[in-house]
Amino acid sequence: MGLPRALAKNKTLLYGVPMMLLIIGGSFGLREFAQIRYDAYKLHSKMDPALEERVKKNKVTLESEYEKLKDSNFDDWKNIRGPRPWEESKPLQEQQR
């Protein structure tokens, strides 16, 4: 009868062991939940094979886009702001042009 009382009064067994179990068990549990998240991301990131072929075939590079815009003239370009939700969009845009 003396041993269970001595164990119940031991602060290491009363507070330390449950704390260590919580920390160690929590790390394993967190690893499992994180793995579920990464597995779900892998499933959603897969592309349709037909779409993947179109993406591979359509190569757009920064240099090709630069060549398209290189000879453009932006001297007469005017910035037109978009309408606010409470404004009529068509008359405002016509007025700004």
mmCIF file of N, CA, C and O in Angstrom:
data_model
loop_
_atom_site.group_PDB
_atom_site.id
_atom_site.type_symbol
_atom_site.label_atom_id
_atom_site.label_comp_id
_atom_site.label_asym_id
_atom_site.label_seq_id
_atom_site.Cartn_x
_atom_site.Cartn_y
_atom_site.Cartn_z
ATOM 1 N N MET A 1 0.804 -1.184 0.000
ATOM 2 C CA MET A 1 0.000 0.000 0.000
ATOM 3 C C MET A 1 0.856 1.260 0.000
ATOM 4 O O MET A 1 0.399 2.291 -0.443
ATOM 5 N N GLY A 2 2.038 1.172 0.424
ATOM 6 C CA GLY A 2 2.892 2.344 0.509
ATOM 7 C C GLY A 2 3.446 2.762 -0.848
ATOM 8 O O GLY A 2 3.689 3.927 -1.086
ATOM 9 N N LEU A 3 3.625 1.802 -1.728
ATOM 10 C CA LEU A 3 4.213 2.103 -3.037
ATOM 11 C C LEU A 3 3.283 2.941 -3.918
ATOM 12 O O LEU A 3 3.740 3.924 -4.511
ATOM 13 N N PRO A 4 1.988 2.635 -4.049
ATOM 14 C CA PRO A 4 1.124 3.497 -4.877
ATOM 15 C C PRO A 4 1.021 4.927 -4.349
ATOM 16 O O PRO A 4 0.940 5.870 -5.130
ATOM 17 N N ARG A 5 1.028 5.081 -3.023
ATOM 18 C CA ARG A 5 0.979 6.431 -2.458
ATOM 19 C C ARG A 5 2.262 7.185 -2.754
ATOM 20 O O ARG A 5 2.233 8.382 -3.065
ATOM 21 N N ALA A 6 3.367 6.492 -2.696
ATOM 22 C CA ALA A 6 4.651 7.129 -2.987
ATOM 23 C C ALA A 6 4.715 7.534 -4.468
ATOM 24 O O ALA A 6 5.244 8.596 -4.798
ATOM 25 N N LEU A 7 4.171 6.703 -5.342
ATOM 26 C CA LEU A 7 4.158 7.042 -6.773
ATOM 27 C C LEU A 7 3.205 8.206 -7.051
ATOM 28 O O LEU A 7 3.463 9.032 -7.926
ATOM 29 N N ALA A 8 2.092 8.272 -6.323
ATOM 30 C CA ALA A 8 1.146 9.363 -6.523
ATOM 31 C C ALA A 8 1.712 10.688 -6.033
ATOM 32 O O ALA A 8 1.349 11.745 -6.551
ATOM 33 N N LYS A 9 2.603 10.663 -5.076
ATOM 34 C CA LYS A 9 3.202 11.891 -4.560
ATOM 35 C C LYS A 9 4.427 12.315 -5.375
ATOM 36 O O LYS A 9 4.887 13.447 -5.246
ATOM 37 N N ASN A 10 4.941 11.434 -6.213
ATOM 38 C CA ASN A 10 6.126 11.743 -7.009
ATOM 39 C C ASN A 10 5.731 12.726 -8.130
ATOM 40 O O ASN A 10 4.939 12.412 -8.998
ATOM 41 N N LYS A 11 6.305 13.921 -8.101
ATOM 42 C CA LYS A 11 5.938 14.955 -9.069
ATOM 43 C C LYS A 11 6.407 14.614 -10.480
ATOM 44 O O LYS A 11 5.786 15.012 -11.454
ATOM 45 N N THR A 12 7.493 13.877 -10.599
ATOM 46 C CA THR A 12 7.982 13.497 -11.922
ATOM 47 C C THR A 12 6.972 12.591 -12.609
ATOM 48 O O THR A 12 6.664 12.772 -13.783
ATOM 49 N N LEU A 13 6.471 11.607 -11.868
ATOM 50 C CA LEU A 13 5.491 10.701 -12.462
ATOM 51 C C LEU A 13 4.140 11.385 -12.652
ATOM 52 O O LEU A 13 3.415 11.092 -13.600
ATOM 53 N N LEU A 14 3.803 12.301 -11.772
ATOM 54 C CA LEU A 14 2.510 12.952 -11.833
ATOM 55 C C LEU A 14 2.431 13.990 -12.956
ATOM 56 O O LEU A 14 1.429 14.068 -13.655
ATOM 57 N N TYR A 15 3.503 14.760 -13.162
ATOM 58 C CA TYR A 15 3.470 15.828 -14.161
ATOM 59 C C TYR A 15 4.441 15.614 -15.322
ATOM 60 O O TYR A 15 4.117 15.948 -16.462
ATOM 61 N N GLY A 16 5.607 15.081 -15.054
ATOM 62 C CA GLY A 16 6.647 14.958 -16.080
ATOM 63 C C GLY A 16 6.344 13.908 -17.125
ATOM 64 O O GLY A 16 6.493 14.160 -18.331
ATOM 65 N N VAL A 17 5.927 12.728 -16.704
ATOM 66 C CA VAL A 17 5.673 11.641 -17.662
ATOM 67 C C VAL A 17 4.501 11.986 -18.584
ATOM 68 O O VAL A 17 4.626 11.831 -19.803
ATOM 69 N N PRO A 18 3.364 12.492 -18.091
ATOM 70 C CA PRO A 18 2.304 12.874 -19.027
ATOM 71 C C PRO A 18 2.722 13.995 -19.990
ATOM 72 O O PRO A 18 2.339 13.993 -21.153
ATOM 73 N N MET A 19 3.543 14.911 -19.491
ATOM 74 C CA MET A 19 4.012 15.990 -20.360
ATOM 75 C C MET A 19 4.897 15.440 -21.472
ATOM 76 O O MET A 19 4.765 15.836 -22.631
ATOM 77 N N MET A 20 5.793 14.521 -21.133
ATOM 78 C CA MET A 20 6.657 13.922 -22.153
ATOM 79 C C MET A 20 5.840 13.098 -23.146
ATOM 80 O O MET A 20 6.105 13.132 -24.346
ATOM 81 N N LEU A 21 4.852 12.370 -22.658
ATOM 82 C CA LEU A 21 3.993 11.608 -23.568
ATOM 83 C C LEU A 21 3.232 12.540 -24.509
ATOM 84 O O LEU A 21 3.073 12.238 -25.698
ATOM 85 N N LEU A 22 2.782 13.662 -23.996
ATOM 86 C CA LEU A 22 2.073 14.625 -24.824
ATOM 87 C C LEU A 22 2.984 15.229 -25.888
ATOM 88 O O LEU A 22 2.598 15.354 -27.054
ATOM 89 N N ILE A 23 4.193 15.579 -25.519
ATOM 90 C CA ILE A 23 5.130 16.176 -26.477
ATOM 91 C C ILE A 23 5.536 15.166 -27.539
ATOM 92 O O ILE A 23 5.492 15.451 -28.743
ATOM 93 N N ILE A 24 5.935 13.991 -27.127
ATOM 94 C CA ILE A 24 6.389 12.978 -28.085
ATOM 95 C C ILE A 24 5.225 12.470 -28.935
ATOM 96 O O ILE A 24 5.331 12.350 -30.155
ATOM 97 N N GLY A 25 4.101 12.182 -28.301
ATOM 98 C CA GLY A 25 2.927 11.730 -29.050
ATOM 99 C C GLY A 25 2.405 12.806 -29.986
ATOM 100 O O GLY A 25 1.955 12.508 -31.093
ATOM 101 N N GLY A 26 2.468 14.058 -29.569
ATOM 102 C CA GLY A 26 2.023 15.158 -30.418
ATOM 103 C C GLY A 26 2.877 15.308 -31.656
ATOM 104 O O GLY A 26 2.370 15.611 -32.731
ATOM 105 N N SER A 27 4.168 15.088 -31.518
ATOM 106 C CA SER A 27 5.035 15.203 -32.697
ATOM 107 C C SER A 27 4.715 14.116 -33.712
ATOM 108 O O SER A 27 4.694 14.361 -34.920
ATOM 109 N N PHE A 28 4.450 12.903 -33.247
ATOM 110 C CA PHE A 28 4.081 11.830 -34.172
ATOM 111 C C PHE A 28 2.717 12.106 -34.803
ATOM 112 O O PHE A 28 2.518 11.876 -36.003
ATOM 113 N N GLY A 29 1.779 12.587 -34.020
ATOM 114 C CA GLY A 29 0.459 12.906 -34.561
ATOM 115 C C GLY A 29 0.520 14.034 -35.571
ATOM 116 O O GLY A 29 -0.138 13.986 -36.610
ATOM 117 N N LEU A 30 1.317 15.050 -35.293
ATOM 118 C CA LEU A 30 1.468 16.161 -36.211
ATOM 119 C C LEU A 30 2.097 15.715 -37.522
ATOM 120 O O LEU A 30 1.711 16.172 -38.597
ATOM 121 N N ARG A 31 3.037 14.803 -37.435
ATOM 122 C CA ARG A 31 3.659 14.275 -38.652
ATOM 123 C C ARG A 31 2.635 13.561 -39.518
ATOM 124 O O ARG A 31 2.618 13.722 -40.739
ATOM 125 N N GLU A 32 1.747 12.796 -38.909
ATOM 126 C CA GLU A 32 0.728 12.084 -39.673
ATOM 127 C C GLU A 32 -0.247 13.052 -40.339
ATOM 128 O O GLU A 32 -0.605 12.879 -41.499
ATOM 129 N N PHE A 33 -0.682 14.081 -39.619
ATOM 130 C CA PHE A 33 -1.607 15.052 -40.206
ATOM 131 C C PHE A 33 -0.945 15.845 -41.326
ATOM 132 O O PHE A 33 -1.565 16.149 -42.338
ATOM 133 N N ALA A 34 0.325 16.171 -41.162
ATOM 134 C CA ALA A 34 1.036 16.895 -42.214
ATOM 135 C C ALA A 34 1.186 16.016 -43.448
ATOM 136 O O ALA A 34 1.074 16.492 -44.580
ATOM 137 N N GLN A 35 1.415 14.743 -43.263
ATOM 138 C CA GLN A 35 1.549 13.820 -44.395
ATOM 139 C C GLN A 35 0.237 13.730 -45.171
ATOM 140 O O GLN A 35 0.243 13.677 -46.391
ATOM 141 N N ILE A 36 -0.878 13.743 -44.480
ATOM 142 C CA ILE A 36 -2.185 13.722 -45.145
ATOM 143 C C ILE A 36 -2.332 14.969 -46.015
ATOM 144 O O ILE A 36 -2.810 14.907 -47.149
ATOM 145 N N ARG A 37 -1.899 16.094 -45.505
ATOM 146 C CA ARG A 37 -1.988 17.347 -46.252
ATOM 147 C C ARG A 37 -1.150 17.295 -47.522
ATOM 148 O O ARG A 37 -1.600 17.694 -48.594
ATOM 149 N N TYR A 38 0.074 16.782 -47.425
ATOM 150 C CA TYR A 38 0.941 16.724 -48.595
ATOM 151 C C TYR A 38 0.436 15.699 -49.604
ATOM 152 O O TYR A 38 0.557 15.911 -50.806
ATOM 153 N N ASP A 39 -0.128 14.600 -49.142
ATOM 154 C CA ASP A 39 -0.687 13.607 -50.061
ATOM 155 C C ASP A 39 -1.883 14.183 -50.812
ATOM 156 O O ASP A 39 -2.044 13.941 -52.011
ATOM 157 N N ALA A 40 -2.726 14.940 -50.136
ATOM 158 C CA ALA A 40 -3.880 15.561 -50.786
ATOM 159 C C ALA A 40 -3.414 16.582 -51.823
ATOM 160 O O ALA A 40 -4.005 16.701 -52.897
ATOM 161 N N TYR A 41 -2.347 17.314 -51.533
ATOM 162 C CA TYR A 41 -1.828 18.286 -52.489
ATOM 163 C C TYR A 41 -1.314 17.586 -53.744
ATOM 164 O O TYR A 41 -1.518 18.067 -54.854
ATOM 165 N N LYS A 42 -0.660 16.444 -53.588
ATOM 166 C CA LYS A 42 -0.161 15.694 -54.739
ATOM 167 C C LYS A 42 -1.302 15.215 -55.619
ATOM 168 O O LYS A 42 -1.205 15.205 -56.834
ATOM 169 N N LEU A 43 -2.405 14.800 -54.996
ATOM 170 C CA LEU A 43 -3.541 14.328 -55.781
ATOM 171 C C LEU A 43 -4.179 15.461 -56.579
ATOM 172 O O LEU A 43 -4.590 15.265 -57.715
ATOM 173 N N HIS A 44 -4.275 16.647 -55.984
ATOM 174 C CA HIS A 44 -4.925 17.769 -56.659
ATOM 175 C C HIS A 44 -4.022 18.425 -57.687
ATOM 176 O O HIS A 44 -4.501 19.130 -58.565
ATOM 177 N N SER A 45 -2.722 18.229 -57.597
ATOM 178 C CA SER A 45 -1.814 18.910 -58.509
ATOM 179 C C SER A 45 -1.596 18.148 -59.803
ATOM 180 O O SER A 45 -0.955 18.665 -60.702
ATOM 181 N N LYS A 46 -2.133 16.943 -59.931
ATOM 182 C CA LYS A 46 -1.962 16.184 -61.165
ATOM 183 C C LYS A 46 -2.821 16.790 -62.267
ATOM 184 O O LYS A 46 -3.962 17.141 -62.063
ATOM 185 N N MET A 47 -2.229 16.903 -63.468
ATOM 186 C CA MET A 47 -2.930 17.490 -64.606
ATOM 187 C C MET A 47 -3.473 16.407 -65.519
ATOM 188 O O MET A 47 -2.964 15.289 -65.552
ATOM 189 N N ASP A 48 -4.488 16.795 -66.268
ATOM 190 C CA ASP A 48 -5.031 15.930 -67.304
ATOM 191 C C ASP A 48 -3.943 15.721 -68.363
ATOM 192 O O ASP A 48 -3.284 16.684 -68.764
ATOM 193 N N PRO A 49 -3.727 14.496 -68.856
ATOM 194 C CA PRO A 49 -2.643 14.263 -69.833
ATOM 195 C C PRO A 49 -2.786 15.095 -71.106
ATOM 196 O O PRO A 49 -1.789 15.565 -71.653
ATOM 197 N N ALA A 50 -4.013 15.294 -71.596
ATOM 198 C CA ALA A 50 -4.194 16.104 -72.804
ATOM 199 C C ALA A 50 -3.792 17.553 -72.549
ATOM 200 O O ALA A 50 -3.141 18.198 -73.381
ATOM 201 N N LEU A 51 -4.169 18.078 -71.397
ATOM 202 C CA LEU A 51 -3.808 19.440 -71.049
ATOM 203 C C LEU A 51 -2.300 19.564 -70.838
ATOM 204 O O LEU A 51 -1.688 20.561 -71.219
ATOM 205 N N GLU A 52 -1.706 18.556 -70.267
ATOM 206 C CA GLU A 52 -0.263 18.571 -70.043
ATOM 207 C C GLU A 52 0.499 18.613 -71.363
ATOM 208 O O GLU A 52 1.496 19.320 -71.497
ATOM 209 N N GLU A 53 0.010 17.893 -72.374
ATOM 210 C CA GLU A 53 0.643 17.921 -73.696
ATOM 211 C C GLU A 53 0.531 19.309 -74.327
ATOM 212 O O GLU A 53 1.474 19.791 -74.944
ATOM 213 N N ARG A 54 -0.635 19.955 -74.168
ATOM 214 C CA ARG A 54 -0.814 21.297 -74.725
ATOM 215 C C ARG A 54 0.116 22.292 -74.051
ATOM 216 O O ARG A 54 0.658 23.188 -74.698
ATOM 217 N N VAL A 55 0.307 22.139 -72.750
ATOM 218 C CA VAL A 55 1.192 23.051 -72.017
ATOM 219 C C VAL A 55 2.635 22.856 -72.469
ATOM 220 O O VAL A 55 3.377 23.821 -72.664
ATOM 221 N N LYS A 56 3.038 21.610 -72.664
ATOM 222 C CA LYS A 56 4.407 21.345 -73.103
ATOM 223 C C LYS A 56 4.647 21.843 -74.523
ATOM 224 O O LYS A 56 5.725 22.313 -74.851
ATOM 225 N N LYS A 57 3.614 21.739 -75.366
ATOM 226 C CA LYS A 57 3.754 22.151 -76.765
ATOM 227 C C LYS A 57 3.791 23.671 -76.899
ATOM 228 O O LYS A 57 4.487 24.208 -77.744
ATOM 229 N N ASN A 58 3.057 24.385 -76.070
ATOM 230 C CA ASN A 58 2.969 25.838 -76.142
ATOM 231 C C ASN A 58 4.043 26.457 -75.249
ATOM 232 O O ASN A 58 3.797 26.796 -74.105
ATOM 233 N N LYS A 59 5.215 26.620 -75.799
ATOM 234 C CA LYS A 59 6.327 27.190 -75.032
ATOM 235 C C LYS A 59 6.342 28.702 -75.194
ATOM 236 O O LYS A 59 6.529 29.225 -76.279
ATOM 237 N N VAL A 60 6.095 29.434 -74.125
ATOM 238 C CA VAL A 60 6.152 30.887 -74.119
ATOM 239 C C VAL A 60 7.292 31.273 -73.188
ATOM 240 O O VAL A 60 7.301 30.896 -72.022
ATOM 241 N N THR A 61 8.227 32.018 -73.733
ATOM 242 C CA THR A 61 9.360 32.425 -72.929
ATOM 243 C C THR A 61 9.339 33.942 -72.748
ATOM 244 O O THR A 61 8.642 34.665 -73.465
ATOM 245 N N LEU A 62 10.094 34.397 -71.820
ATOM 246 C CA LEU A 62 10.198 35.829 -71.561
ATOM 247 C C LEU A 62 10.799 36.549 -72.768
ATOM 248 O O LEU A 62 10.370 37.646 -73.127
ATOM 249 N N GLU A 63 11.744 35.910 -73.428
ATOM 250 C CA GLU A 63 12.388 36.523 -74.585
ATOM 251 C C GLU A 63 11.405 36.673 -75.746
ATOM 252 O O GLU A 63 11.410 37.696 -76.445
ATOM 253 N N SER A 64 10.540 35.663 -75.955
ATOM 254 C CA SER A 64 9.576 35.766 -77.054
ATOM 255 C C SER A 64 8.545 36.858 -76.781
ATOM 256 O O SER A 64 8.156 37.591 -77.694
ATOM 257 N N GLU A 65 8.124 37.022 -75.554
ATOM 258 C CA GLU A 65 7.192 38.093 -75.222
ATOM 259 C C GLU A 65 7.862 39.458 -75.343
ATOM 260 O O GLU A 65 7.231 40.425 -75.761
ATOM 261 N N TYR A 66 9.138 39.537 -75.017
ATOM 262 C CA TYR A 66 9.869 40.795 -75.165
ATOM 263 C C TYR A 66 9.963 41.178 -76.636
ATOM 264 O O TYR A 66 9.812 42.348 -76.995
ATOM 265 N N GLU A 67 10.212 40.210 -77.502
ATOM 266 C CA GLU A 67 10.301 40.490 -78.933
ATOM 267 C C GLU A 67 8.974 41.018 -79.472
ATOM 268 O O GLU A 67 8.955 41.876 -80.348
ATOM 269 N N LYS A 68 7.855 40.545 -78.942
ATOM 270 C CA LYS A 68 6.545 41.039 -79.377
ATOM 271 C C LYS A 68 6.347 42.497 -78.971
ATOM 272 O O LYS A 68 5.800 43.301 -79.723
ATOM 273 N N LEU A 69 6.764 42.866 -77.780
ATOM 274 C CA LEU A 69 6.520 44.198 -77.238
ATOM 275 C C LEU A 69 7.628 45.205 -77.546
ATOM 276 O O LEU A 69 7.463 46.400 -77.299
ATOM 277 N N LYS A 70 8.745 44.743 -78.076
ATOM 278 C CA LYS A 70 9.906 45.602 -78.276
ATOM 279 C C LYS A 70 9.605 46.762 -79.227
ATOM 280 O O LYS A 70 10.007 47.894 -78.986
ATOM 281 N N ASP A 71 8.880 46.511 -80.287
ATOM 282 C CA ASP A 71 8.627 47.522 -81.297
ATOM 283 C C ASP A 71 7.346 48.312 -81.058
ATOM 284 O O ASP A 71 6.959 49.134 -81.878
ATOM 285 N N SER A 72 6.662 48.083 -79.942
ATOM 286 C CA SER A 72 5.413 48.792 -79.654
ATOM 287 C C SER A 72 5.694 50.235 -79.252
ATOM 288 O O SER A 72 6.728 50.554 -78.665
ATOM 289 N N ASN A 73 4.751 51.095 -79.572
ATOM 290 C CA ASN A 73 4.872 52.509 -79.239
ATOM 291 C C ASN A 73 3.926 52.815 -78.083
ATOM 292 O O ASN A 73 2.718 52.715 -78.223
ATOM 293 N N PHE A 74 4.478 53.220 -76.952
ATOM 294 C CA PHE A 74 3.676 53.503 -75.767
ATOM 295 C C PHE A 74 3.607 54.993 -75.470
ATOM 296 O O PHE A 74 3.221 55.394 -74.386
ATOM 297 N N ASP A 75 3.975 55.842 -76.412
ATOM 298 C CA ASP A 75 3.961 57.284 -76.168
ATOM 299 C C ASP A 75 2.543 57.833 -76.047
ATOM 300 O O ASP A 75 2.295 58.759 -75.282
ATOM 301 N N ASP A 76 1.608 57.285 -76.819
ATOM 302 C CA ASP A 76 0.236 57.786 -76.774
ATOM 303 C C ASP A 76 -0.658 56.952 -75.864
ATOM 304 O O ASP A 76 -1.880 57.073 -75.912
ATOM 305 N N TRP A 77 -0.068 56.160 -75.010
ATOM 306 C CA TRP A 77 -0.830 55.295 -74.106
ATOM 307 C C TRP A 77 -1.386 56.121 -72.960
ATOM 308 O O TRP A 77 -0.740 57.027 -72.437
ATOM 309 N N LYS A 78 -2.646 55.848 -72.587
ATOM 310 C CA LYS A 78 -3.286 56.581 -71.508
ATOM 311 C C LYS A 78 -3.837 55.585 -70.496
ATOM 312 O O LYS A 78 -4.459 54.600 -70.866
ATOM 313 N N ASN A 79 -3.620 55.852 -69.235
ATOM 314 C CA ASN A 79 -4.108 54.981 -68.171
ATOM 315 C C ASN A 79 -5.573 55.304 -67.900
ATOM 316 O O ASN A 79 -5.915 56.440 -67.582
ATOM 317 N N ILE A 80 -6.439 54.310 -68.037
ATOM 318 C CA ILE A 80 -7.866 54.484 -67.773
ATOM 319 C C ILE A 80 -8.208 53.645 -66.559
ATOM 320 O O ILE A 80 -8.041 52.424 -66.572
ATOM 321 N N ARG A 81 -8.695 54.299 -65.527
ATOM 322 C CA ARG A 81 -9.008 53.585 -64.298
ATOM 323 C C ARG A 81 -10.335 52.860 -64.453
ATOM 324 O O ARG A 81 -11.253 53.332 -65.110
ATOM 325 N N GLY A 82 -10.443 51.715 -63.825
ATOM 326 C CA GLY A 82 -11.681 50.954 -63.842
ATOM 327 C C GLY A 82 -12.731 51.599 -62.959
ATOM 328 O O GLY A 82 -12.420 52.387 -62.065
ATOM 329 N N PRO A 83 -13.988 51.288 -63.199
ATOM 330 C CA PRO A 83 -15.049 51.936 -62.426
ATOM 331 C C PRO A 83 -15.139 51.384 -61.016
ATOM 332 O O PRO A 83 -14.795 50.242 -60.744
ATOM 333 N N ARG A 84 -15.615 52.221 -60.129
ATOM 334 C CA ARG A 84 -15.893 51.779 -58.767
ATOM 335 C C ARG A 84 -17.259 51.120 -58.760
ATOM 336 O O ARG A 84 -18.059 51.340 -59.671
ATOM 337 N N PRO A 85 -17.562 50.310 -57.747
ATOM 338 C CA PRO A 85 -18.835 49.586 -57.752
ATOM 339 C C PRO A 85 -20.064 50.487 -57.812
ATOM 340 O O PRO A 85 -21.087 50.107 -58.355
ATOM 341 N N TRP A 86 -19.982 51.699 -57.296
ATOM 342 C CA TRP A 86 -21.157 52.566 -57.277
ATOM 343 C C TRP A 86 -21.247 53.457 -58.514
ATOM 344 O O TRP A 86 -22.187 54.209 -58.671
ATOM 345 N N GLU A 87 -20.274 53.379 -59.407
ATOM 346 C CA GLU A 87 -20.282 54.219 -60.593
ATOM 347 C C GLU A 87 -20.787 53.444 -61.803
ATOM 348 O O GLU A 87 -20.640 52.231 -61.880
ATOM 349 N N GLU A 88 -21.366 54.169 -62.757
ATOM 350 C CA GLU A 88 -21.748 53.571 -64.030
ATOM 351 C C GLU A 88 -20.467 53.369 -64.836
ATOM 352 O O GLU A 88 -19.688 54.293 -65.022
ATOM 353 N N SER A 89 -20.238 52.177 -65.321
ATOM 354 C CA SER A 89 -18.953 51.883 -65.942
ATOM 355 C C SER A 89 -18.832 52.422 -67.365
ATOM 356 O O SER A 89 -17.818 52.997 -67.732
ATOM 357 N N LYS A 90 -19.850 52.284 -68.190
ATOM 358 C CA LYS A 90 -19.731 52.674 -69.605
ATOM 359 C C LYS A 90 -19.550 54.182 -69.788
ATOM 360 O O LYS A 90 -18.617 54.605 -70.472
ATOM 361 N N PRO A 91 -20.410 55.043 -69.200
ATOM 362 C CA PRO A 91 -20.203 56.485 -69.411
ATOM 363 C C PRO A 91 -18.875 56.982 -68.853
ATOM 364 O O PRO A 91 -18.230 57.843 -69.445
ATOM 365 N N LEU A 92 -18.446 56.442 -67.747
ATOM 366 C CA LEU A 92 -17.197 56.863 -67.139
ATOM 367 C C LEU A 92 -16.014 56.514 -68.026
ATOM 368 O O LEU A 92 -15.105 57.330 -68.233
ATOM 369 N N GLN A 93 -16.018 55.329 -68.591
ATOM 370 C CA GLN A 93 -14.912 54.931 -69.449
ATOM 371 C C GLN A 93 -14.901 55.733 -70.744
ATOM 372 O O GLN A 93 -13.847 56.101 -71.260
ATOM 373 N N GLU A 94 -16.064 56.035 -71.296
ATOM 374 C CA GLU A 94 -16.125 56.849 -72.502
ATOM 375 C C GLU A 94 -15.630 58.260 -72.218
ATOM 376 O O GLU A 94 -14.975 58.876 -73.068
ATOM 377 N N GLN A 95 -15.937 58.788 -71.051
ATOM 378 C CA GLN A 95 -15.502 60.130 -70.683
ATOM 379 C C GLN A 95 -13.975 60.184 -70.535
ATOM 380 O O GLN A 95 -13.353 61.157 -70.911
ATOM 381 N N GLN A 96 -13.375 59.118 -70.016
ATOM 382 C CA GLN A 96 -11.927 59.114 -69.805
ATOM 383 C C GLN A 96 -11.151 58.896 -71.088
ATOM 384 O O GLN A 96 -9.985 59.233 -71.166
ATOM 385 N N ARG A 97 -11.769 58.359 -72.107
ATOM 386 C CA ARG A 97 -11.042 58.117 -73.380
ATOM 387 C C ARG A 97 -10.909 59.342 -74.131
ATOM 388 O O ARG A 97 -10.716 60.253 -74.426
#
